[in-house]
Amino acid sequence: MLTLYHAPISTCSQKVRLVIAEKGLHWEGKELNFGRGEHLTPEYLKLNPNGVVPTLVHDGAPIIESSVITEYLDEVFPDNPVRPKDLRQLAHMRAWRQYIDEVPTPSIRPISFNTFFVPIWSRMTETEFWDYTERLPLRKHFYRKMGRNGFSSQEIGESLDRLSQALGRMEAALEHGLFIAGDQYSIADVNMTPTVVRLEDCGRTDLWDRLPRVAAWYERIQARPNFNVAYMPGSRDLGAHI
C-alpha cells in the first residue's frame, strides 16, 4: 500500500506524482492544505518532522524528502525505471539531480512566492505573520527574509540569473539526447519539470525563448502520459490552495 501525503500545488509533491504515474503504481492520496496548516498538525509532524510535503507511507513506514522518495520508488518498483542501469550514466543523472535540487529548485521559490503568496501574507498583521513562521520546523528564516511584502527586486534578479544559467546548461545537455541526462527519461527530468512549469505559471517563458532544445524538451514532457496525472486539477491554481 502506497499513501502519499501531498499538496497539489507543491513542486516537490509534483515530482513524486510524476514518478508514481510514470511507473503506473496504485496509490492513495491524502491532500494537505497549507492555508489551514494541515502540514503542521501534531499527527502529520509524527510522520514528517520537517512539516513539509510530500511524505510517502509504504506499508506503514514513512519515507520523506522528494528526491529520496523518487529513488526509493525506483528501487522498490523496478518496472518502468526512471534511472539508468549503467553506473556511470546513473552517476551522471545523479549529478544533474543534485544540481537541480541545489540551484533551480530553490531559485524558483522567491519568484513563485512573490507572484502567488505575498497577497496572502500582506493581509496578515506583522504579529500574525511572525507567529505563523514560528511554527515552521523548516524555512522559518526563509519566510522571514521574504517578509509580508515579498523578496526584493535584487533577490528576484539573482534567482532569475540562476534559473537562466540552469536552462542554459539544459540547452547544452539536450544536444546529446532527448532528455537531460541522455535519451532515457529520468529523475533529472522529473526534478526539473516542476520548476519549468512554475516558471510558465509565473509568466516567465521568455527564459527559454532562445533555447529551442529546452522548448522542445518541455513539449515532450507535457506530452508524456504521466504529466496530466501528476498535474491533477488544481495543481497549477495556487490561489485555491493557500
Short mmCIF file of N, CA and C in Angstrom, two decimals, residues 10-74:
data_model
loop_
_atom_site.label_atom_id
_atom_site.label_comp_id
_atom_site.label_asym_id
_atom_site.label_seq_id
_atom_site.Cartn_x
_atom_site.Cartn_y
_atom_site.Cartn_z
N SER A 10 2.28 21.80 -4.58
CA SER A 10 3.67 21.62 -4.12
C SER A 10 4.54 21.06 -5.23
N THR A 11 5.61 21.77 -5.56
CA THR A 11 6.50 21.29 -6.62
C THR A 11 7.17 19.97 -6.23
N CYS A 12 7.48 19.79 -4.95
CA CYS A 12 8.09 18.53 -4.53
C CYS A 12 7.07 17.40 -4.60
N SER A 13 5.81 17.68 -4.29
CA SER A 13 4.77 16.66 -4.46
C SER A 13 4.61 16.30 -5.93
N GLN A 14 4.72 17.29 -6.79
CA GLN A 14 4.58 17.04 -8.23
C GLN A 14 5.66 16.09 -8.73
N LYS A 15 6.87 16.22 -8.20
CA LYS A 15 7.95 15.33 -8.59
C LYS A 15 7.59 13.88 -8.28
N VAL A 16 7.10 13.64 -7.09
CA VAL A 16 6.78 12.27 -6.69
C VAL A 16 5.60 11.74 -7.49
N ARG A 17 4.60 12.59 -7.73
CA ARG A 17 3.46 12.14 -8.53
C ARG A 17 3.88 11.80 -9.96
N LEU A 18 4.85 12.52 -10.51
CA LEU A 18 5.35 12.20 -11.85
C LEU A 18 5.93 10.79 -11.88
N VAL A 19 6.70 10.43 -10.85
CA VAL A 19 7.31 9.10 -10.82
C VAL A 19 6.26 8.02 -10.59
N ILE A 20 5.34 8.26 -9.66
CA ILE A 20 4.28 7.28 -9.40
C ILE A 20 3.50 7.01 -10.67
N ALA A 21 3.17 8.09 -11.40
CA ALA A 21 2.40 7.93 -12.63
C ALA A 21 3.23 7.25 -13.72
N GLU A 22 4.50 7.62 -13.83
CA GLU A 22 5.38 7.01 -14.84
C GLU A 22 5.48 5.50 -14.63
N LYS A 23 5.51 5.08 -13.37
CA LYS A 23 5.67 3.67 -13.06
C LYS A 23 4.34 2.93 -12.98
N GLY A 24 3.23 3.66 -13.12
CA GLY A 24 1.91 3.03 -13.12
C GLY A 24 1.53 2.41 -11.79
N LEU A 25 1.94 3.04 -10.70
CA LEU A 25 1.68 2.48 -9.37
C LEU A 25 0.31 2.90 -8.85
N HIS A 26 -0.27 2.03 -8.07
CA HIS A 26 -1.53 2.35 -7.40
C HIS A 26 -1.21 3.02 -6.07
N TRP A 27 -1.92 4.10 -5.78
CA TRP A 27 -1.63 4.85 -4.56
C TRP A 27 -2.88 5.55 -4.05
N GLU A 28 -2.83 5.85 -2.77
CA GLU A 28 -3.89 6.63 -2.13
C GLU A 28 -3.31 8.00 -1.80
N GLY A 29 -4.02 9.03 -2.17
CA GLY A 29 -3.55 10.38 -1.90
C GLY A 29 -4.28 11.02 -0.72
N LYS A 30 -3.52 11.68 0.12
CA LYS A 30 -4.09 12.47 1.21
C LYS A 30 -3.59 13.90 1.04
N GLU A 31 -4.49 14.78 0.57
CA GLU A 31 -4.10 16.16 0.29
C GLU A 31 -4.07 16.98 1.58
N LEU A 32 -3.01 17.78 1.70
CA LEU A 32 -2.86 18.68 2.83
C LEU A 32 -3.01 20.11 2.34
N ASN A 33 -3.76 20.91 3.07
CA ASN A 33 -3.98 22.31 2.72
C ASN A 33 -3.06 23.19 3.56
N PHE A 34 -2.19 23.94 2.88
CA PHE A 34 -1.24 24.79 3.60
C PHE A 34 -1.94 25.91 4.36
N GLY A 35 -2.98 26.46 3.74
CA GLY A 35 -3.67 27.59 4.36
C GLY A 35 -4.30 27.23 5.69
N ARG A 36 -4.71 25.98 5.83
CA ARG A 36 -5.29 25.52 7.10
C ARG A 36 -4.25 24.91 8.03
N GLY A 37 -2.99 24.95 7.61
CA GLY A 37 -1.92 24.46 8.46
C GLY A 37 -1.92 22.96 8.66
N GLU A 38 -2.47 22.22 7.69
CA GLU A 38 -2.58 20.77 7.86
C GLU A 38 -1.22 20.07 7.82
N HIS A 39 -0.20 20.76 7.32
CA HIS A 39 1.15 20.19 7.29
C HIS A 39 1.89 20.40 8.61
N LEU A 40 1.25 21.10 9.55
CA LEU A 40 1.89 21.42 10.82
C LEU A 40 1.16 20.81 12.01
N THR A 41 0.22 19.92 11.75
CA THR A 41 -0.51 19.28 12.85
C THR A 41 0.41 18.28 13.55
N PRO A 42 0.17 18.00 14.83
CA PRO A 42 0.99 17.00 15.54
C PRO A 42 0.97 15.64 14.86
N GLU A 43 -0.18 15.27 14.30
CA GLU A 43 -0.29 13.97 13.65
C GLU A 43 0.63 13.88 12.43
N TYR A 44 0.64 14.97 11.63
CA TYR A 44 1.49 14.93 10.44
C TYR A 44 2.96 15.04 10.81
N LEU A 45 3.27 15.84 11.81
CA LEU A 45 4.67 16.01 12.21
C LEU A 45 5.28 14.72 12.75
N LYS A 46 4.44 13.80 13.21
CA LYS A 46 4.96 12.49 13.61
C LYS A 46 5.46 11.72 12.39
N LEU A 47 4.81 11.92 11.25
CA LEU A 47 5.25 11.28 10.01
C LEU A 47 6.44 12.00 9.40
N ASN A 48 6.37 13.33 9.40
CA ASN A 48 7.41 14.15 8.78
C ASN A 48 7.73 15.32 9.70
N PRO A 49 8.77 15.18 10.51
CA PRO A 49 9.09 16.24 11.47
C PRO A 49 9.50 17.56 10.83
N ASN A 50 9.76 17.55 9.51
CA ASN A 50 10.10 18.78 8.82
C ASN A 50 8.87 19.63 8.51
N GLY A 51 7.69 19.04 8.60
CA GLY A 51 6.47 19.79 8.36
C GLY A 51 6.33 20.26 6.92
N VAL A 52 6.81 19.45 5.98
CA VAL A 52 6.69 19.78 4.55
C VAL A 52 6.10 18.57 3.84
N VAL A 53 5.68 18.78 2.61
CA VAL A 53 5.21 17.68 1.78
C VAL A 53 6.20 17.49 0.63
N PRO A 54 6.25 16.27 0.09
CA PRO A 54 5.40 15.12 0.36
C PRO A 54 5.98 14.19 1.42
N THR A 55 5.14 13.29 1.88
CA THR A 55 5.56 12.13 2.67
C THR A 55 4.92 10.91 2.05
N LEU A 56 5.73 9.92 1.75
CA LEU A 56 5.22 8.65 1.25
C LEU A 56 5.18 7.66 2.41
N VAL A 57 4.05 6.99 2.59
CA VAL A 57 3.95 5.91 3.57
C VAL A 57 3.78 4.62 2.79
N HIS A 58 4.76 3.73 2.94
CA HIS A 58 4.75 2.44 2.23
C HIS A 58 4.66 1.33 3.26
N ASP A 59 3.54 0.62 3.24
CA ASP A 59 3.30 -0.46 4.21
C ASP A 59 3.55 0.02 5.64
N GLY A 60 3.09 1.24 5.92
CA GLY A 60 3.16 1.77 7.28
C GLY A 60 4.42 2.53 7.62
N ALA A 61 5.42 2.51 6.74
CA ALA A 61 6.70 3.18 7.03
C ALA A 61 6.78 4.49 6.25
N PRO A 62 7.00 5.62 6.94
CA PRO A 62 7.09 6.90 6.23
C PRO A 62 8.46 7.09 5.58
N ILE A 63 8.43 7.61 4.35
CA ILE A 63 9.64 7.99 3.61
C ILE A 63 9.50 9.47 3.30
N ILE A 64 10.51 10.28 3.62
CA ILE A 64 10.42 11.72 3.41
C ILE A 64 11.52 12.20 2.47
N GLU A 65 11.37 13.43 1.98
CA GLU A 65 12.26 14.11 1.04
C GLU A 65 12.01 13.59 -0.38
N SER A 66 11.55 14.47 -1.24
CA SER A 66 11.06 14.07 -2.55
C SER A 66 12.09 13.32 -3.39
N SER A 67 13.34 13.78 -3.40
CA SER A 67 14.35 13.08 -4.21
C SER A 67 14.68 11.71 -3.63
N VAL A 68 14.61 11.59 -2.32
CA VAL A 68 14.79 10.28 -1.69
C VAL A 68 13.61 9.37 -2.06
N ILE A 69 12.41 9.92 -2.03
CA ILE A 69 11.21 9.13 -2.35
C ILE A 69 11.27 8.61 -3.78
N THR A 70 11.66 9.46 -4.72
CA THR A 70 11.67 9.02 -6.12
C THR A 70 12.67 7.89 -6.34
N GLU A 71 13.85 7.97 -5.72
CA GLU A 71 14.82 6.88 -5.86
C GLU A 71 14.31 5.63 -5.14
N TYR A 72 13.69 5.81 -3.99
CA TYR A 72 13.13 4.68 -3.25
C TYR A 72 12.11 3.94 -4.11
N LEU A 73 11.22 4.70 -4.75
CA LEU A 73 10.20 4.08 -5.60
C LEU A 73 10.83 3.29 -6.74
N ASP A 74 11.92 3.80 -7.29
CA ASP A 74 12.57 3.10 -8.41
C ASP A 74 13.29 1.85 -7.92
#
